[in-house]
Short mmCIF file of N, CA, C and O and ligand atoms in Angstrom, two decimals:
data_model
loop_
_atom_site.label_atom_id
_atom_site.label_comp_id
_atom_site.label_asym_id
_atom_site.label_seq_id
_atom_site.Cartn_x
_atom_site.Cartn_y
_atom_site.Cartn_z
N MET U 26 -0.77 -56.76 -4.82
CA MET U 26 -0.45 -55.68 -5.76
C MET U 26 0.84 -54.97 -5.32
O MET U 26 1.06 -54.73 -4.14
N ALA U 27 1.67 -54.63 -6.28
CA ALA U 27 2.96 -54.02 -5.96
C ALA U 27 2.77 -52.58 -5.46
O ALA U 27 1.78 -51.93 -5.78
N ALA U 28 3.75 -52.12 -4.69
CA ALA U 28 3.71 -50.75 -4.20
C ALA U 28 3.90 -49.78 -5.36
O ALA U 28 4.67 -50.06 -6.29
N THR U 29 3.19 -48.68 -5.30
CA THR U 29 3.36 -47.61 -6.29
C THR U 29 3.63 -46.31 -5.53
O THR U 29 3.59 -46.29 -4.30
N ARG U 30 3.90 -45.25 -6.28
CA ARG U 30 4.24 -43.97 -5.65
C ARG U 30 3.28 -42.87 -6.05
O ARG U 30 2.71 -42.89 -7.15
N THR U 31 3.13 -41.93 -5.16
CA THR U 31 2.38 -40.72 -5.49
C THR U 31 3.11 -39.52 -4.90
O THR U 31 4.07 -39.66 -4.14
N PHE U 32 2.64 -38.34 -5.29
CA PHE U 32 3.27 -37.09 -4.85
C PHE U 32 2.28 -36.32 -3.98
O PHE U 32 1.10 -36.22 -4.32
N SER U 33 2.79 -35.78 -2.88
CA SER U 33 1.95 -35.05 -1.92
C SER U 33 2.56 -33.70 -1.59
O SER U 33 3.80 -33.57 -1.57
N ILE U 34 1.72 -32.72 -1.34
CA ILE U 34 2.19 -31.45 -0.77
C ILE U 34 1.37 -31.16 0.49
O ILE U 34 0.13 -31.21 0.45
N ILE U 35 2.07 -30.87 1.59
CA ILE U 35 1.41 -30.30 2.76
C ILE U 35 1.46 -28.78 2.55
O ILE U 35 2.53 -28.18 2.46
N LYS U 36 0.28 -28.20 2.38
CA LYS U 36 0.16 -26.82 1.87
C LYS U 36 0.42 -25.78 2.98
O LYS U 36 0.44 -26.12 4.17
N PRO U 37 0.59 -24.50 2.59
CA PRO U 37 0.97 -23.46 3.56
C PRO U 37 -0.01 -23.29 4.73
O PRO U 37 0.42 -22.93 5.84
N ASP U 38 -1.30 -23.53 4.52
CA ASP U 38 -2.23 -23.39 5.66
C ASP U 38 -1.92 -24.39 6.75
O ASP U 38 -2.12 -24.11 7.93
N ALA U 39 -1.43 -25.58 6.34
CA ALA U 39 -1.12 -26.63 7.31
C ALA U 39 0.24 -26.41 7.97
O ALA U 39 0.38 -26.58 9.19
N THR U 40 1.25 -26.01 7.19
CA THR U 40 2.57 -25.76 7.82
C THR U 40 2.46 -24.58 8.78
O THR U 40 3.07 -24.59 9.85
N ARG U 41 1.66 -23.59 8.42
CA ARG U 41 1.49 -22.40 9.28
C ARG U 41 0.92 -22.78 10.65
O ARG U 41 1.29 -22.23 11.68
N ARG U 42 0.01 -23.78 10.65
CA ARG U 42 -0.62 -24.20 11.91
C ARG U 42 0.14 -25.36 12.57
O ARG U 42 -0.40 -25.98 13.48
N ASN U 43 1.36 -25.62 12.09
CA ASN U 43 2.22 -26.65 12.70
C ASN U 43 1.58 -28.04 12.62
O ASN U 43 1.65 -28.82 13.57
N LEU U 44 0.99 -28.34 11.46
CA LEU U 44 0.27 -29.60 11.28
C LEU U 44 1.04 -30.61 10.41
O LEU U 44 0.47 -31.61 10.00
N THR U 45 2.33 -30.33 10.15
CA THR U 45 3.09 -31.26 9.30
C THR U 45 3.07 -32.68 9.86
O THR U 45 2.82 -33.65 9.14
N GLY U 46 3.31 -32.79 11.15
CA GLY U 46 3.33 -34.12 11.78
C GLY U 46 1.95 -34.76 11.80
O GLY U 46 1.80 -35.95 11.51
N ALA U 47 0.95 -33.97 12.12
CA ALA U 47 -0.42 -34.51 12.21
C ALA U 47 -0.89 -35.02 10.85
O ALA U 47 -1.51 -36.09 10.75
N VAL U 48 -0.59 -34.26 9.79
CA VAL U 48 -0.99 -34.69 8.44
C VAL U 48 -0.21 -35.94 8.04
O VAL U 48 -0.77 -36.91 7.53
N THR U 49 1.10 -35.92 8.30
CA THR U 49 1.93 -37.08 7.94
C THR U 49 1.46 -38.33 8.69
O THR U 49 1.44 -39.43 8.13
N LYS U 50 1.06 -38.17 9.94
CA LYS U 50 0.56 -39.31 10.72
C LYS U 50 -0.67 -39.93 10.04
O LYS U 50 -0.78 -41.15 9.94
N MET U 51 -1.56 -39.08 9.53
CA MET U 51 -2.75 -39.62 8.86
C MET U 51 -2.37 -40.34 7.56
O MET U 51 -2.95 -41.36 7.22
N LEU U 52 -1.37 -39.80 6.85
CA LEU U 52 -0.90 -40.47 5.63
C LEU U 52 -0.32 -41.84 5.98
O LEU U 52 -0.62 -42.85 5.33
N GLU U 53 0.51 -41.87 7.03
CA GLU U 53 1.14 -43.13 7.43
C GLU U 53 0.09 -44.14 7.91
O GLU U 53 0.16 -45.33 7.58
N GLU U 54 -0.88 -43.66 8.66
CA GLU U 54 -1.92 -44.56 9.16
C GLU U 54 -2.80 -45.10 8.04
O GLU U 54 -3.45 -46.14 8.19
N ALA U 55 -2.80 -44.39 6.90
CA ALA U 55 -3.55 -44.87 5.74
C ALA U 55 -2.74 -45.89 4.93
O ALA U 55 -3.19 -46.34 3.86
N GLY U 56 -1.54 -46.21 5.39
CA GLY U 56 -0.76 -47.25 4.72
C GLY U 56 0.26 -46.71 3.74
O GLY U 56 0.79 -47.46 2.91
N LEU U 57 0.53 -45.41 3.83
CA LEU U 57 1.52 -44.79 2.94
C LEU U 57 2.82 -44.55 3.69
O LEU U 57 2.81 -44.21 4.87
N ARG U 58 3.93 -44.74 2.99
CA ARG U 58 5.26 -44.58 3.58
C ARG U 58 5.92 -43.36 2.92
O ARG U 58 5.91 -43.24 1.70
N VAL U 59 6.48 -42.47 3.75
CA VAL U 59 7.17 -41.29 3.22
C VAL U 59 8.57 -41.72 2.77
O VAL U 59 9.41 -42.03 3.61
N VAL U 60 8.81 -41.74 1.45
CA VAL U 60 10.12 -42.18 0.95
C VAL U 60 10.97 -41.00 0.47
O VAL U 60 12.14 -41.18 0.11
N ALA U 61 10.39 -39.79 0.50
CA ALA U 61 11.15 -38.56 0.27
C ALA U 61 10.34 -37.42 0.87
O ALA U 61 9.11 -37.44 0.82
N SER U 62 11.04 -36.43 1.43
CA SER U 62 10.33 -35.30 2.05
C SER U 62 11.26 -34.11 2.16
O SER U 62 12.42 -34.26 2.54
N LYS U 63 10.77 -32.93 1.80
CA LYS U 63 11.55 -31.72 2.07
C LYS U 63 10.61 -30.53 2.21
O LYS U 63 9.57 -30.45 1.57
N ARG U 64 11.04 -29.63 3.10
CA ARG U 64 10.28 -28.40 3.35
C ARG U 64 10.90 -27.32 2.47
O ARG U 64 12.11 -27.08 2.54
N ILE U 65 10.08 -26.70 1.64
CA ILE U 65 10.60 -25.70 0.70
C ILE U 65 9.69 -24.47 0.68
O ILE U 65 8.52 -24.54 1.06
N GLN U 66 10.24 -23.37 0.23
CA GLN U 66 9.44 -22.19 -0.11
C GLN U 66 9.34 -22.19 -1.63
O GLN U 66 10.34 -21.98 -2.32
N MET U 67 8.16 -22.43 -2.16
CA MET U 67 8.00 -22.45 -3.62
C MET U 67 8.14 -21.05 -4.18
O MET U 67 7.64 -20.09 -3.59
N SER U 68 8.79 -20.94 -5.33
CA SER U 68 8.83 -19.66 -6.04
C SER U 68 7.53 -19.51 -6.85
O SER U 68 6.82 -20.50 -7.10
N ARG U 69 7.25 -18.28 -7.25
CA ARG U 69 6.06 -18.05 -8.08
C ARG U 69 6.15 -18.87 -9.38
O ARG U 69 5.17 -19.47 -9.81
N GLU U 70 7.34 -18.93 -9.97
CA GLU U 70 7.52 -19.66 -11.22
C GLU U 70 7.24 -21.16 -11.01
O GLU U 70 6.60 -21.80 -11.85
N GLN U 71 7.73 -21.70 -9.90
CA GLN U 71 7.48 -23.12 -9.60
C GLN U 71 5.98 -23.38 -9.43
O GLN U 71 5.45 -24.35 -9.97
N ALA U 72 5.31 -22.51 -8.66
CA ALA U 72 3.88 -22.72 -8.40
C ALA U 72 3.08 -22.61 -9.70
O ALA U 72 2.16 -23.39 -9.95
N GLU U 73 3.43 -21.64 -10.53
CA GLU U 73 2.73 -21.48 -11.81
C GLU U 73 2.97 -22.68 -12.71
O GLU U 73 2.06 -23.15 -13.39
N GLY U 74 4.19 -23.19 -12.69
CA GLY U 74 4.52 -24.38 -13.49
C GLY U 74 3.79 -25.61 -12.99
O GLY U 74 3.23 -26.38 -13.77
N PHE U 75 3.79 -25.77 -11.68
CA PHE U 75 3.17 -26.95 -11.09
C PHE U 75 1.66 -26.98 -11.39
O PHE U 75 1.09 -28.03 -11.68
N TYR U 76 1.01 -25.81 -11.31
CA TYR U 76 -0.43 -25.74 -11.50
C TYR U 76 -0.81 -25.26 -12.91
O TYR U 76 -1.92 -24.77 -13.11
N ALA U 77 0.10 -25.41 -13.87
CA ALA U 77 -0.14 -24.91 -15.23
C ALA U 77 -1.46 -25.44 -15.81
O ALA U 77 -2.16 -24.72 -16.54
N VAL U 78 -1.83 -26.67 -15.45
CA VAL U 78 -3.08 -27.26 -15.94
C VAL U 78 -4.29 -26.43 -15.54
O VAL U 78 -5.34 -26.46 -16.19
N HIS U 79 -4.16 -25.65 -14.45
CA HIS U 79 -5.28 -24.82 -13.96
C HIS U 79 -5.17 -23.36 -14.42
O HIS U 79 -5.92 -22.51 -13.93
N SER U 80 -4.24 -23.07 -15.36
CA SER U 80 -3.94 -21.66 -15.65
C SER U 80 -5.13 -20.87 -16.21
O SER U 80 -5.16 -19.64 -16.09
N GLU U 81 -6.10 -21.57 -16.80
CA GLU U 81 -7.28 -20.86 -17.33
C GLU U 81 -8.40 -20.76 -16.31
O GLU U 81 -9.44 -20.13 -16.58
N ARG U 82 -8.24 -21.39 -15.15
CA ARG U 82 -9.32 -21.39 -14.15
C ARG U 82 -9.35 -20.04 -13.44
O ARG U 82 -8.31 -19.40 -13.24
N PRO U 83 -10.53 -19.57 -13.03
CA PRO U 83 -10.63 -18.23 -12.41
C PRO U 83 -9.84 -18.11 -11.11
O PRO U 83 -9.43 -17.01 -10.74
N PHE U 84 -9.62 -19.24 -10.43
CA PHE U 84 -8.94 -19.18 -9.13
C PHE U 84 -7.42 -19.32 -9.24
O PHE U 84 -6.72 -19.37 -8.22
N PHE U 85 -6.88 -19.38 -10.48
CA PHE U 85 -5.45 -19.69 -10.67
C PHE U 85 -4.54 -18.69 -9.93
O PHE U 85 -3.62 -19.09 -9.21
N GLY U 86 -4.80 -17.39 -10.11
CA GLY U 86 -3.93 -16.37 -9.49
C GLY U 86 -3.94 -16.48 -7.98
O GLY U 86 -2.88 -16.45 -7.33
N ASP U 87 -5.12 -16.64 -7.41
CA ASP U 87 -5.24 -16.78 -5.95
C ASP U 87 -4.55 -18.05 -5.47
O ASP U 87 -3.92 -18.06 -4.41
N LEU U 88 -4.69 -19.14 -6.25
CA LEU U 88 -4.09 -20.42 -5.86
C LEU U 88 -2.56 -20.29 -5.82
O LEU U 88 -1.92 -20.74 -4.87
N VAL U 89 -1.99 -19.65 -6.84
CA VAL U 89 -0.54 -19.45 -6.87
C VAL U 89 -0.11 -18.58 -5.68
O VAL U 89 0.85 -18.91 -4.97
N ASP U 90 -0.83 -17.49 -5.43
CA ASP U 90 -0.49 -16.62 -4.28
C ASP U 90 -0.53 -17.43 -2.98
O ASP U 90 0.34 -17.28 -2.12
N PHE U 91 -1.56 -18.27 -2.84
CA PHE U 91 -1.68 -19.09 -1.63
C PHE U 91 -0.51 -20.07 -1.49
O PHE U 91 0.08 -20.20 -0.42
N MET U 92 -0.16 -20.73 -2.59
CA MET U 92 0.86 -21.78 -2.51
C MET U 92 2.27 -21.22 -2.23
O MET U 92 3.15 -21.97 -1.81
N ILE U 93 2.44 -19.90 -2.47
CA ILE U 93 3.75 -19.30 -2.16
C ILE U 93 3.67 -18.43 -0.89
O ILE U 93 4.61 -17.72 -0.57
N SER U 94 2.55 -18.51 -0.17
CA SER U 94 2.35 -17.66 1.01
C SER U 94 3.13 -18.14 2.22
O SER U 94 3.16 -17.46 3.25
N GLY U 95 3.74 -19.32 2.14
CA GLY U 95 4.53 -19.86 3.24
C GLY U 95 5.14 -21.16 2.80
O GLY U 95 4.92 -21.61 1.66
N PRO U 96 5.91 -21.80 3.68
CA PRO U 96 6.56 -23.05 3.30
C PRO U 96 5.56 -24.17 3.04
O PRO U 96 4.45 -24.17 3.58
N VAL U 97 5.98 -25.10 2.20
CA VAL U 97 5.22 -26.32 1.97
C VAL U 97 6.17 -27.50 2.22
O VAL U 97 7.38 -27.33 2.21
N VAL U 98 5.58 -28.67 2.44
CA VAL U 98 6.37 -29.90 2.55
C VAL U 98 5.98 -30.79 1.38
O VAL U 98 4.82 -31.20 1.27
N VAL U 99 6.95 -31.00 0.48
CA VAL U 99 6.70 -31.88 -0.67
C VAL U 99 7.18 -33.28 -0.29
O VAL U 99 8.24 -33.44 0.34
N GLN U 100 6.39 -34.29 -0.66
CA GLN U 100 6.69 -35.66 -0.26
C GLN U 100 6.41 -36.63 -1.39
O GLN U 100 5.51 -36.41 -2.20
N VAL U 101 7.19 -37.71 -1.40
CA VAL U 101 6.86 -38.86 -2.23
C VAL U 101 6.36 -39.94 -1.28
O VAL U 101 7.01 -40.24 -0.27
N LEU U 102 5.19 -40.49 -1.60
CA LEU U 102 4.56 -41.50 -0.76
C LEU U 102 4.51 -42.81 -1.52
O LEU U 102 4.20 -42.82 -2.72
N GLU U 103 4.76 -43.89 -0.81
CA GLU U 103 4.76 -45.21 -1.43
C GLU U 103 3.78 -46.11 -0.69
O GLU U 103 3.69 -46.05 0.54
N GLY U 104 3.09 -46.93 -1.44
CA GLY U 104 2.16 -47.88 -0.83
C GLY U 104 1.38 -48.60 -1.91
O GLY U 104 1.49 -48.28 -3.10
N GLU U 105 0.58 -49.55 -1.49
CA GLU U 105 -0.25 -50.28 -2.44
C GLU U 105 -1.30 -49.32 -3.00
O GLU U 105 -2.00 -48.65 -2.23
N ASP U 106 -1.37 -49.20 -4.32
CA ASP U 106 -2.35 -48.32 -4.96
C ASP U 106 -2.24 -46.89 -4.37
O ASP U 106 -3.23 -46.29 -3.95
N ALA U 107 -1.01 -46.36 -4.38
CA ALA U 107 -0.71 -45.14 -3.62
C ALA U 107 -1.56 -43.93 -4.03
O ALA U 107 -2.00 -43.16 -3.17
N VAL U 108 -1.80 -43.75 -5.34
CA VAL U 108 -2.56 -42.57 -5.79
C VAL U 108 -3.96 -42.58 -5.17
O VAL U 108 -4.40 -41.60 -4.55
N LYS U 109 -4.65 -43.70 -5.28
CA LYS U 109 -6.02 -43.79 -4.76
C LYS U 109 -6.04 -43.75 -3.24
O LYS U 109 -6.88 -43.08 -2.62
N ARG U 110 -5.10 -44.46 -2.64
CA ARG U 110 -5.01 -44.49 -1.17
C ARG U 110 -4.86 -43.07 -0.63
O ARG U 110 -5.51 -42.67 0.34
N ASN U 111 -3.99 -42.30 -1.28
CA ASN U 111 -3.76 -40.92 -0.83
C ASN U 111 -4.99 -40.06 -1.09
O ASN U 111 -5.41 -39.30 -0.22
N ARG U 112 -5.60 -40.18 -2.27
CA ARG U 112 -6.80 -39.37 -2.57
C ARG U 112 -7.91 -39.69 -1.56
O ARG U 112 -8.65 -38.80 -1.14
N ASP U 113 -8.02 -40.98 -1.19
CA ASP U 113 -9.07 -41.36 -0.24
C ASP U 113 -8.85 -40.71 1.12
O ASP U 113 -9.80 -40.21 1.74
N VAL U 114 -7.61 -40.70 1.60
CA VAL U 114 -7.37 -40.14 2.94
C VAL U 114 -7.36 -38.61 2.90
O VAL U 114 -7.66 -37.95 3.91
N MET U 115 -7.09 -38.01 1.72
CA MET U 115 -7.15 -36.54 1.60
C MET U 115 -8.59 -36.03 1.77
O MET U 115 -8.83 -35.02 2.42
N GLY U 116 -9.54 -36.70 1.12
CA GLY U 116 -10.93 -36.24 1.11
C GLY U 116 -11.20 -35.27 -0.02
O GLY U 116 -10.30 -34.88 -0.77
N ALA U 117 -12.46 -34.86 -0.15
CA ALA U 117 -12.90 -34.01 -1.26
C ALA U 117 -12.20 -32.65 -1.23
O ALA U 117 -11.82 -32.15 -0.17
N THR U 118 -12.05 -32.05 -2.42
CA THR U 118 -11.38 -30.75 -2.57
C THR U 118 -11.97 -29.71 -1.62
O THR U 118 -11.23 -28.98 -0.96
N ASN U 119 -13.30 -29.66 -1.56
CA ASN U 119 -13.99 -28.71 -0.68
C ASN U 119 -14.23 -29.39 0.67
O ASN U 119 -14.93 -30.40 0.74
N PRO U 120 -13.63 -28.86 1.75
CA PRO U 120 -13.75 -29.56 3.04
C PRO U 120 -15.19 -29.77 3.49
O PRO U 120 -15.47 -30.72 4.23
N SER U 121 -16.11 -28.94 3.02
CA SER U 121 -17.50 -29.14 3.44
C SER U 121 -18.10 -30.38 2.78
O SER U 121 -19.14 -30.89 3.24
N ASP U 122 -17.44 -30.91 1.74
CA ASP U 122 -17.89 -32.16 1.10
C ASP U 122 -17.06 -33.36 1.56
O ASP U 122 -17.32 -34.49 1.13
N ALA U 123 -16.03 -33.13 2.37
CA ALA U 123 -15.09 -34.21 2.73
C ALA U 123 -15.68 -35.12 3.80
O ALA U 123 -16.36 -34.66 4.73
N ASP U 124 -15.38 -36.41 3.66
CA ASP U 124 -15.89 -37.40 4.61
C ASP U 124 -15.14 -37.31 5.94
O ASP U 124 -13.97 -36.91 5.99
N GLU U 125 -15.82 -37.77 7.00
CA GLU U 125 -15.19 -37.93 8.31
C GLU U 125 -13.96 -38.83 8.17
O GLU U 125 -13.99 -39.80 7.41
N GLY U 126 -12.92 -38.52 8.92
CA GLY U 126 -11.72 -39.37 8.89
C GLY U 126 -10.71 -38.96 7.84
O GLY U 126 -9.64 -39.55 7.77
N THR U 127 -11.06 -37.97 7.01
CA THR U 127 -10.11 -37.51 5.99
C THR U 127 -9.33 -36.29 6.49
O THR U 127 -9.76 -35.59 7.41
N ILE U 128 -8.19 -36.06 5.85
CA ILE U 128 -7.31 -34.94 6.25
C ILE U 128 -8.03 -33.61 6.04
O ILE U 128 -7.98 -32.72 6.89
N ARG U 129 -8.70 -33.48 4.91
CA ARG U 129 -9.35 -32.19 4.64
C ARG U 129 -10.53 -31.95 5.58
O ARG U 129 -10.78 -30.80 5.99
N LYS U 130 -11.25 -33.01 5.95
CA LYS U 130 -12.32 -32.83 6.94
C LYS U 130 -11.74 -32.36 8.26
O LYS U 130 -12.30 -31.47 8.93
N ALA U 131 -10.61 -32.95 8.63
CA ALA U 131 -10.01 -32.64 9.94
C ALA U 131 -9.36 -31.25 9.96
O ALA U 131 -9.45 -30.55 10.97
N TYR U 132 -8.72 -30.87 8.85
CA TYR U 132 -7.82 -29.71 8.94
C TYR U 132 -8.05 -28.60 7.91
O TYR U 132 -7.58 -27.48 8.15
N ALA U 133 -8.69 -28.85 6.78
CA ALA U 133 -8.77 -27.82 5.74
C ALA U 133 -9.55 -26.60 6.23
O ALA U 133 -10.53 -26.73 6.97
N GLU U 134 -9.10 -25.44 5.78
CA GLU U 134 -9.75 -24.18 6.16
C GLU U 134 -10.80 -23.76 5.13
O GLU U 134 -11.76 -23.07 5.45
N SER U 135 -10.57 -24.10 3.85
CA SER U 135 -11.47 -23.66 2.77
C SER U 135 -11.19 -24.50 1.53
O SER U 135 -10.24 -25.31 1.53
N ILE U 136 -11.97 -24.29 0.46
CA ILE U 136 -11.74 -25.03 -0.79
C ILE U 136 -10.35 -24.75 -1.34
O ILE U 136 -9.75 -25.60 -1.99
N GLU U 137 -9.82 -23.55 -1.08
CA GLU U 137 -8.47 -23.22 -1.56
C GLU U 137 -7.41 -23.68 -0.55
O GLU U 137 -6.47 -24.42 -0.91
N ALA U 138 -7.56 -23.26 0.71
CA ALA U 138 -6.58 -23.60 1.75
C ALA U 138 -6.98 -24.95 2.34
O ALA U 138 -7.46 -25.05 3.47
N ASN U 139 -6.77 -26.00 1.52
CA ASN U 139 -7.30 -27.32 1.88
C ASN U 139 -6.20 -28.31 2.28
O ASN U 139 -6.36 -29.52 2.13
N SER U 140 -5.12 -27.77 2.79
CA SER U 140 -4.10 -28.51 3.57
C SER U 140 -3.20 -29.48 2.80
O SER U 140 -2.04 -29.64 3.17
N VAL U 141 -3.74 -30.15 1.78
CA VAL U 141 -2.92 -31.13 1.07
C VAL U 141 -3.20 -31.14 -0.43
O VAL U 141 -4.32 -30.85 -0.87
N HIS U 142 -2.16 -31.49 -1.17
CA HIS U 142 -2.28 -31.84 -2.58
C HIS U 142 -1.93 -33.31 -2.73
O HIS U 142 -1.05 -33.81 -2.02
N GLY U 143 -2.56 -34.00 -3.67
CA GLY U 143 -2.17 -35.36 -4.01
C GLY U 143 -2.39 -35.60 -5.49
O GLY U 143 -3.41 -35.17 -6.05
N SER U 144 -1.45 -36.28 -6.13
CA SER U 144 -1.57 -36.56 -7.57
C SER U 144 -2.88 -37.29 -7.86
O SER U 144 -3.36 -38.07 -7.04
N ASP U 145 -3.42 -37.05 -9.07
CA ASP U 145 -4.72 -37.67 -9.41
C ASP U 145 -4.59 -38.86 -10.37
O ASP U 145 -5.59 -39.44 -10.75
N SER U 146 -3.36 -39.22 -10.77
CA SER U 146 -3.16 -40.39 -11.62
C SER U 146 -1.69 -40.83 -11.49
O SER U 146 -0.84 -40.03 -11.08
N ASP U 147 -1.41 -42.07 -11.88
CA ASP U 147 -0.03 -42.55 -11.85
C ASP U 147 0.84 -41.71 -12.78
O ASP U 147 2.00 -41.40 -12.46
N GLU U 148 0.28 -41.34 -13.92
CA GLU U 148 1.03 -40.55 -14.90
C GLU U 148 1.41 -39.18 -14.31
O GLU U 148 2.55 -38.75 -14.40
N ASN U 149 0.44 -38.51 -13.69
CA ASN U 149 0.73 -37.21 -13.09
C ASN U 149 1.64 -37.34 -11.87
O ASN U 149 2.44 -36.44 -11.59
N ALA U 150 1.52 -38.44 -11.14
CA ALA U 150 2.41 -38.66 -9.99
C ALA U 150 3.86 -38.63 -10.45
O ALA U 150 4.71 -37.98 -9.84
N LYS U 151 4.15 -39.31 -11.54
CA LYS U 151 5.52 -39.36 -12.04
C LYS U 151 6.00 -37.96 -12.46
O LYS U 151 7.10 -37.55 -12.12
N ILE U 152 5.13 -37.24 -13.17
CA ILE U 152 5.49 -35.88 -13.61
C ILE U 152 5.75 -34.99 -12.40
O ILE U 152 6.74 -34.24 -12.34
N GLU U 153 4.87 -35.08 -11.40
CA GLU U 153 4.98 -34.20 -10.22
C GLU U 153 6.19 -34.57 -9.35
O GLU U 153 6.87 -33.68 -8.82
N ILE U 154 6.46 -35.88 -9.20
CA ILE U 154 7.65 -36.30 -8.45
C ILE U 154 8.89 -35.75 -9.14
O ILE U 154 9.77 -35.16 -8.49
N ASP U 155 8.96 -35.89 -10.46
CA ASP U 155 10.13 -35.42 -11.21
C ASP U 155 10.27 -33.90 -11.15
O ASP U 155 11.38 -33.37 -11.29
N PHE U 156 9.16 -33.20 -10.95
CA PHE U 156 9.17 -31.73 -10.88
C PHE U 156 9.94 -31.27 -9.64
O PHE U 156 10.59 -30.24 -9.66
N PHE U 157 9.86 -32.01 -8.55
CA PHE U 157 10.44 -31.57 -7.27
C PHE U 157 11.60 -32.39 -6.75
O PHE U 157 12.34 -31.92 -5.88
N PHE U 158 11.76 -33.62 -7.23
CA PHE U 158 12.79 -34.49 -6.64
C PHE U 158 13.74 -35.05 -7.68
O PHE U 158 13.32 -35.43 -8.78
N LYS U 159 15.01 -35.15 -7.28
CA LYS U 159 15.99 -35.91 -8.05
C LYS U 159 15.88 -37.37 -7.61
O LYS U 159 15.55 -37.63 -6.43
N PRO U 160 16.19 -38.31 -8.49
CA PRO U 160 16.05 -39.74 -8.13
C PRO U 160 16.77 -40.09 -6.83
O PRO U 160 16.25 -40.87 -6.02
N GLU U 161 17.94 -39.52 -6.60
CA GLU U 161 18.72 -39.90 -5.41
C GLU U 161 18.13 -39.33 -4.11
O GLU U 161 18.56 -39.71 -3.02
N GLU U 162 17.16 -38.44 -4.22
CA GLU U 162 16.50 -37.92 -3.01
C GLU U 162 15.39 -38.84 -2.51
O GLU U 162 14.82 -38.61 -1.45
N ILE U 163 15.06 -39.85 -3.30
CA ILE U 163 13.98 -40.77 -2.95
C ILE U 163 14.60 -42.08 -2.48
O ILE U 163 15.34 -42.73 -3.21
N VAL U 164 14.31 -42.41 -1.22
CA VAL U 164 14.92 -43.60 -0.62
C VAL U 164 13.79 -44.52 -0.14
O VAL U 164 13.17 -44.27 0.90
N GLY U 165 13.54 -45.55 -0.92
CA GLY U 165 12.41 -46.44 -0.61
C GLY U 165 12.75 -47.50 0.41
O GLY U 165 13.85 -47.57 0.92
P1 IDP X 204 -7.64 -31.47 -5.86
O1 IDP X 204 -6.52 -30.76 -5.13
O2 IDP X 204 -8.66 -32.03 -4.90
O3 IDP X 204 -7.14 -32.49 -6.85
P2 IDP X 204 -8.21 -29.63 -8.10
O4 IDP X 204 -9.54 -29.47 -8.75
O5 IDP X 204 -7.12 -30.32 -8.88
O6 IDP X 204 -8.45 -30.36 -6.69
O7 IDP X 204 -7.73 -28.17 -7.70
C1 IDP X 204 -6.40 -27.92 -7.31
C2 IDP X 204 -6.41 -26.98 -6.13
O8 IDP X 204 -6.94 -25.72 -6.54
C3 IDP X 204 -7.30 -27.41 -4.97
O9 IDP X 204 -6.70 -28.35 -4.11
C4 IDP X 204 -7.55 -26.08 -4.27
O10 IDP X 204 -6.44 -25.69 -3.47
C5 IDP X 204 -7.67 -25.14 -5.46
N1 IDP X 204 -9.07 -24.97 -5.90
C6 IDP X 204 -9.84 -25.87 -6.57
N2 IDP X 204 -11.08 -25.38 -6.82
C7 IDP X 204 -11.08 -24.12 -6.30
C8 IDP X 204 -12.07 -23.10 -6.24
O11 IDP X 204 -13.19 -23.23 -6.72
N3 IDP X 204 -11.69 -21.92 -5.61
C9 IDP X 204 -10.44 -21.74 -5.06
N4 IDP X 204 -9.49 -22.70 -5.11
C10 IDP X 204 -9.79 -23.86 -5.71
#
């Protein structure tokens, strides 16, 4: 099967605890290659736009506040079946439901501060990659 791409965010709870390398190591060990990466401070407008699909959810305001509470590392990951591969290594949204060996089991602090984001479909991966990266910033 050909390599595909997905979009990842190392969230503020993880950058704050200096876990960028540790999280990236788990992504790489899961067979994903970092083909673009940058550390950014998201603006409120960016975070609201990125999570617009959740705008009616009760946790939306808190989620936006959390995502702009510190730097994040946005990444494009490439690998065989990248979306699923990344979701598998991320683990369940709520760390108390996450399997052993997953990033969220190892590092997440709570259902909100859960260390990583990963696209949930190929279609959303493309939208999310385009939201943060110019084509020339991605070097496969
Ligand atoms: P996912 O990140 O595992 O795909 P989603 O349901 O798409 O999970 O939720 C997006 C993000 O919103 C989660 O990663 C988490 O940070 C936050 N979130 C989801 N559910 C809750 C909740 O019940 N309370 C607080 N934050 C939540």
